[in-house]
Coordinates of C-alpha atoms and ligand atoms in Angstrom, one line a residue:
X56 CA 12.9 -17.6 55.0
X57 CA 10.8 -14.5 54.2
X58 CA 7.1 -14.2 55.1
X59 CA 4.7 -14.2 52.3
X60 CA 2.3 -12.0 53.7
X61 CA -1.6 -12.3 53.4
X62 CA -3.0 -10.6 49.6
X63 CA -5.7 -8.8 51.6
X64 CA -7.8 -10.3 49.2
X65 CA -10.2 -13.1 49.6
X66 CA -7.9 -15.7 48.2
X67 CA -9.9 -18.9 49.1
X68 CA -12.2 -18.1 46.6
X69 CA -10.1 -19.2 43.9
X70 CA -9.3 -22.5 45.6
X71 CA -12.6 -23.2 46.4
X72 CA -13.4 -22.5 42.7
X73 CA -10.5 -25.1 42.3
X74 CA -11.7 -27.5 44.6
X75 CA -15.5 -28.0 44.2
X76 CA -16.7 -31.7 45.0
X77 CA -13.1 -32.5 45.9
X78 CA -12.9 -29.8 48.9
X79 CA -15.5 -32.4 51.0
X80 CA -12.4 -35.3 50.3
X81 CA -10.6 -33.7 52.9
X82 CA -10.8 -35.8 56.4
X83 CA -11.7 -32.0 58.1
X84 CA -14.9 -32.3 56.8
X85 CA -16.1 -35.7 57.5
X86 CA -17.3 -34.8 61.4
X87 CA -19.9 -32.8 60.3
X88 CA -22.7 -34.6 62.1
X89 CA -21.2 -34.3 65.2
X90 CA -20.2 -30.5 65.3
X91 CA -24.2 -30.2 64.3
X92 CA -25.3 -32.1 67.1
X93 CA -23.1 -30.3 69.1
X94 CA -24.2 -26.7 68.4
X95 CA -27.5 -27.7 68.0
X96 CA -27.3 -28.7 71.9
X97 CA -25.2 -25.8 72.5
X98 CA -27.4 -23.0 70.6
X99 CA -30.9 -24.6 71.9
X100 CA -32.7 -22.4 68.7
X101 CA -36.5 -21.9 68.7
X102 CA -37.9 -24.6 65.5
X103 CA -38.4 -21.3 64.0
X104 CA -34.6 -19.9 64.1
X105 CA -32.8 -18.4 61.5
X106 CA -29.3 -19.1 61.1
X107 CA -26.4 -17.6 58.8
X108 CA -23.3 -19.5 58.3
X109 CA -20.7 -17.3 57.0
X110 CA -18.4 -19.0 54.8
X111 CA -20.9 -22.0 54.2
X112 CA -18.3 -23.2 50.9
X113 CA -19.9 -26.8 50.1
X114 CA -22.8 -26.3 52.7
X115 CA -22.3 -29.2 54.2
X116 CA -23.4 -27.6 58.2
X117 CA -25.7 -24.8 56.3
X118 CA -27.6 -28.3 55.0
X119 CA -27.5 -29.9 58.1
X120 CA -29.3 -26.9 59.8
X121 CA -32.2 -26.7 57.0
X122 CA -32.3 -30.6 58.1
X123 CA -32.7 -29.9 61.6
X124 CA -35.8 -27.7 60.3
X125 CA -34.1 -24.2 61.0
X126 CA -34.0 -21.7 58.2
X127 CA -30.9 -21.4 56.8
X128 CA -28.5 -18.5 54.5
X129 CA -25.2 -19.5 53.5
X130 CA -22.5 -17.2 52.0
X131 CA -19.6 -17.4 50.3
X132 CA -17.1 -16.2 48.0
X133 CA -16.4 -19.6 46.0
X134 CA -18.8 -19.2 43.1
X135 CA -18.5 -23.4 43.1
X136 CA -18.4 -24.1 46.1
X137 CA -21.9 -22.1 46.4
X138 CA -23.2 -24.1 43.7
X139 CA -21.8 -27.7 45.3
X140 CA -24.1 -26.3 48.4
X141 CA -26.9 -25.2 46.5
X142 CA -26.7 -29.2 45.0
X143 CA -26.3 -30.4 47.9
X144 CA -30.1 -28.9 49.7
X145 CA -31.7 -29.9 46.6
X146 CA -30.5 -33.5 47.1
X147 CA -31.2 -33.3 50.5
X148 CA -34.9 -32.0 49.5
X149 CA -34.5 -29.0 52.1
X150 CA -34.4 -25.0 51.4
X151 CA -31.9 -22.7 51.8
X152 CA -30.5 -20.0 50.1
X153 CA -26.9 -19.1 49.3
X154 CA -25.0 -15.6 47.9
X155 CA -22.3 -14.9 46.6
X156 CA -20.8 -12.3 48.9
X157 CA -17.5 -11.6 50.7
X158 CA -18.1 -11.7 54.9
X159 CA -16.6 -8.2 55.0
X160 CA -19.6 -6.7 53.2
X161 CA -22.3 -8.7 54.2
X162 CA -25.5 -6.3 54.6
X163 CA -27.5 -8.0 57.0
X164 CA -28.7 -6.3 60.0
X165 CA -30.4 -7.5 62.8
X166 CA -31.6 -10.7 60.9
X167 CA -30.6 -14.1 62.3
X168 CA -30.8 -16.2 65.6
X169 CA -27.6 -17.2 65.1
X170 CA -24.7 -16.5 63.1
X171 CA -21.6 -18.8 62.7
X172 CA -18.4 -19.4 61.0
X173 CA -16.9 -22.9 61.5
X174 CA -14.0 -24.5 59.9
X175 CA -12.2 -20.7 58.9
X176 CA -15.1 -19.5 56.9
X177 CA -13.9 -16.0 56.4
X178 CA -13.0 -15.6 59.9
X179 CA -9.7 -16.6 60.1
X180 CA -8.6 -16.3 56.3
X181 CA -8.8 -12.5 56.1
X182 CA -5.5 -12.1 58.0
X183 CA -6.1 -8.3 59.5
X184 CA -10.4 -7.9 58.1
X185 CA -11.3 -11.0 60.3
X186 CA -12.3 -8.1 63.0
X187 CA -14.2 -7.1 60.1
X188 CA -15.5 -10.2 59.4
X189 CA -16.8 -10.2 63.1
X190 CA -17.8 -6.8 63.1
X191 CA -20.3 -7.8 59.9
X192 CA -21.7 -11.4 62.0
X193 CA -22.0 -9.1 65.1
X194 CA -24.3 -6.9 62.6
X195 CA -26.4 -9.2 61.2
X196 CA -27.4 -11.1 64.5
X197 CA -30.5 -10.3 66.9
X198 CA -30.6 -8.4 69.6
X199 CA -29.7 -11.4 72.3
X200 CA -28.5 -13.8 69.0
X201 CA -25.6 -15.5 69.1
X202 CA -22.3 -15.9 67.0
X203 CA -20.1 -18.6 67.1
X204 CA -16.9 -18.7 65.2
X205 CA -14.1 -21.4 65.3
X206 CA -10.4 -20.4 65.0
X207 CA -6.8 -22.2 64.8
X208 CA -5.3 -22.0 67.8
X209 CA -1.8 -20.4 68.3
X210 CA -1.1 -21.8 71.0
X211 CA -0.8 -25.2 69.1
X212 CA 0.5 -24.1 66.6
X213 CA 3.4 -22.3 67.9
X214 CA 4.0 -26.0 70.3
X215 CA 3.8 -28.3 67.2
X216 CA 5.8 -25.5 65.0
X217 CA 5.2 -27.1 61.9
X218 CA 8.2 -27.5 59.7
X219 CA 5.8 -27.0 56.6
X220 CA 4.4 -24.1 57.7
X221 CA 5.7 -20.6 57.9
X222 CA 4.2 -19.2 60.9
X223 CA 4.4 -15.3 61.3
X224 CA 4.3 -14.7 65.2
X225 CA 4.0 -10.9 64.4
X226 CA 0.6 -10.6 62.6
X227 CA -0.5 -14.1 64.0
X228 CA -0.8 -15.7 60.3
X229 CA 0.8 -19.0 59.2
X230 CA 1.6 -19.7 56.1
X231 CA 1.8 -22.8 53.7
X232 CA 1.8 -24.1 50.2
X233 CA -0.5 -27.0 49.4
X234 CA -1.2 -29.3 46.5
X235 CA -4.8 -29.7 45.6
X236 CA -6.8 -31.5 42.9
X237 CA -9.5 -29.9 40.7
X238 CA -13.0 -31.4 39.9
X239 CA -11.1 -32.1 36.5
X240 CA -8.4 -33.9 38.2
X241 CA -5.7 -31.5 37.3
X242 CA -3.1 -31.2 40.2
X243 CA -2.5 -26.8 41.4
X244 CA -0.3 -25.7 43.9
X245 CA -1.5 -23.1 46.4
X246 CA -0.9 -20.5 49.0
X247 CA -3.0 -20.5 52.1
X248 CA -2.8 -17.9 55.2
X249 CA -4.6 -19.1 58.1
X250 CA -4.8 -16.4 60.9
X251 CA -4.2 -18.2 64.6
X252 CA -5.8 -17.0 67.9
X253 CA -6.0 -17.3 71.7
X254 CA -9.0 -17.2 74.2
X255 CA -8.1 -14.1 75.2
X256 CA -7.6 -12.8 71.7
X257 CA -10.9 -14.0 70.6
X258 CA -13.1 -12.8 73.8
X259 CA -11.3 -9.0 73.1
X260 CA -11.8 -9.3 69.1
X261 CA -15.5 -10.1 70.5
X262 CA -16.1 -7.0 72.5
X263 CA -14.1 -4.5 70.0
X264 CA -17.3 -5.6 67.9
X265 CA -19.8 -4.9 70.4
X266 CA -20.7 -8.7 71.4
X267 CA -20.7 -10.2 75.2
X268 CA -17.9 -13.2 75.0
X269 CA -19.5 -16.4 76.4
X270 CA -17.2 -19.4 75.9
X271 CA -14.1 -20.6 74.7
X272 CA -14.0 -24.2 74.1
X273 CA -11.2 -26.4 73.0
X274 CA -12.2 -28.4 69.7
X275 CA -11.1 -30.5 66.8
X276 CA -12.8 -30.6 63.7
X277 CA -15.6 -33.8 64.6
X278 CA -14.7 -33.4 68.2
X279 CA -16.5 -30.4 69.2
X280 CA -16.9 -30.5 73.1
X281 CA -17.7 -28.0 76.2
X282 CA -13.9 -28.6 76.6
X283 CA -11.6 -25.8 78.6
X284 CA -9.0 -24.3 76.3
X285 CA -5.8 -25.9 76.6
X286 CA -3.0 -26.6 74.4
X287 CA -4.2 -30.0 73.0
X288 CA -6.2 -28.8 70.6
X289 CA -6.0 -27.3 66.8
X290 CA -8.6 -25.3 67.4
X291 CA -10.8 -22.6 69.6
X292 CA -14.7 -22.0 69.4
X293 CA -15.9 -19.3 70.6
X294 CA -19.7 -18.3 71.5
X295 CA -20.5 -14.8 72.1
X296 CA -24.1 -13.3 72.7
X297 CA -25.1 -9.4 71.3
X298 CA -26.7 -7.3 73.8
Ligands
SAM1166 C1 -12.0 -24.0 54.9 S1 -13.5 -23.5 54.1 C2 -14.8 -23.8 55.3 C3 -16.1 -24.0 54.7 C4 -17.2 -24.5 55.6 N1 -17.5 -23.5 56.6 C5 -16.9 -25.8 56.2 O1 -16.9 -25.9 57.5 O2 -16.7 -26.7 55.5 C6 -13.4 -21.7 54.1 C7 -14.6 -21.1 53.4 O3 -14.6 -19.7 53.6 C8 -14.8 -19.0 52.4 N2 -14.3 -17.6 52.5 C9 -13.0 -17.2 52.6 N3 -13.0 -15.9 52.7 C10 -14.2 -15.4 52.7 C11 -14.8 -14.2 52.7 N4 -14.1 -13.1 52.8 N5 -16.2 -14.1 52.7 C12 -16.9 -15.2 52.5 N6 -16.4 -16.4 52.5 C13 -15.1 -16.6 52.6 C14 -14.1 -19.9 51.4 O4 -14.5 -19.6 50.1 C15 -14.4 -21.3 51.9 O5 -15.6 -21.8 51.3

């Protein structure tokens, strides 16, 4: 069967339009508290930290953060999901802010504590620009900051090899169609590219960008963990520091 290939474009932001509210329904994003409490432990920030979460759609770790007491940006390209995150802080009575701009242009330099993507938030759906994606977090960090991003692993993915999925070993993208329901209930199929890594491929994307690679932990989305990467697992996370 033939490849659809990645559109180049940020495609999610349409389905996150799509999506709004309903994009938190999905059991992925009910172990939030725990992935918090992890990095929180992990990242050990100053009260005073600022942290940018690239990709933020709903919010739902940018909020935890500006719980926590950090101060928080969030961006995005969903236009909705921005404003389901924006809702979101005001009902949790806690500031942040949110924009509306792709991860390959970000223009922030030298700004945050920490920068992270978790859960594919632009890194990972730009198929060939998630090195840019990097490049732009690797930017925007301190001097000694951090960045963490988490990634689907390929190594699982090429074990469980998913009938449903097409996965492209060349360009290290799988592909599949999924069903998903609008705020207005309306029923859309949809194309999703997910790009797929390895430790080794995530610790070399790191220093092409000019970062030191930490770690590379094995994790599940609610079961993030200071685990060794092994085959196990549907996902890496990987910390890297800037000099
Ligand atoms: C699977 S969701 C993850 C959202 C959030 N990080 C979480 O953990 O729930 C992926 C998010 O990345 C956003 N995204 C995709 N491509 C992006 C890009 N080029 N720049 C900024 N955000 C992007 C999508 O709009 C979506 O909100």
């Amino acid at each position: 069967m033939p490849i659809d290939k990645h559109p180049g474009h940020p495609y999610f932001a349409a389905v996150g339009d799509r999506l709004g509210r309903n994009y938190l329904r999905y059991e992925f994003t009910k172990g939030t508290d725990q992935e918090i409490a992890f990095l929180l432990e992990l990242l050990d920030l100053p009260s005073d930290a600022r942290v940018l979460d690239v990709g933020c759609g709903a919010g739902r770790h940018a909020v935890a953060f500006a719980k926590a007491g950090l101060s928080v940006t969030g961006v995005d390209v969903s236009e909705r999901l921005l404003q389901v995150a924006a809702d979101a802080a005001r009902d949790a009575g806690v500031a942040a802010s949110f924009f509306e701009v792709d991860a390959r242009r970000m223009p922030f330099e030298d700004e945050f504590d920490v920068v992270v993507s978790i859960c594919q938030g632009g890194f990972g759906l730009m198929g060939d620009d998630d090195s840019l994606v990097l490049k732009r977090m690797a930017e925007a960090v301190k001097p000694s900051g951090r960045v963490v991003v988490t990634a689907f692993s390929a190594l699982y993915e090429a074990k469980l090899q998913r009938p449903e999925a097409e996965f492209d070993v060349d360009s290290g993208v799988v592909h599949e169609r999924s069903t998903i329901k609008g705020e207005d209930g309306s029923e859309e199929e949809v194309d999703l590219w997910t790009s797929v890594y390895t430790p080794r491929e995530l610790r070399l994307m790191a220093i092409g960008v000019g970062l030191i690679p930490e770690e590379v932990y094995s994790v599940d989305p609610g079961d993030f963990a200071r685990r060794p990467p092994d085959l196990e697992h549907a996902e890496f996370l990987l910390t890297a520091r800037r000099p």
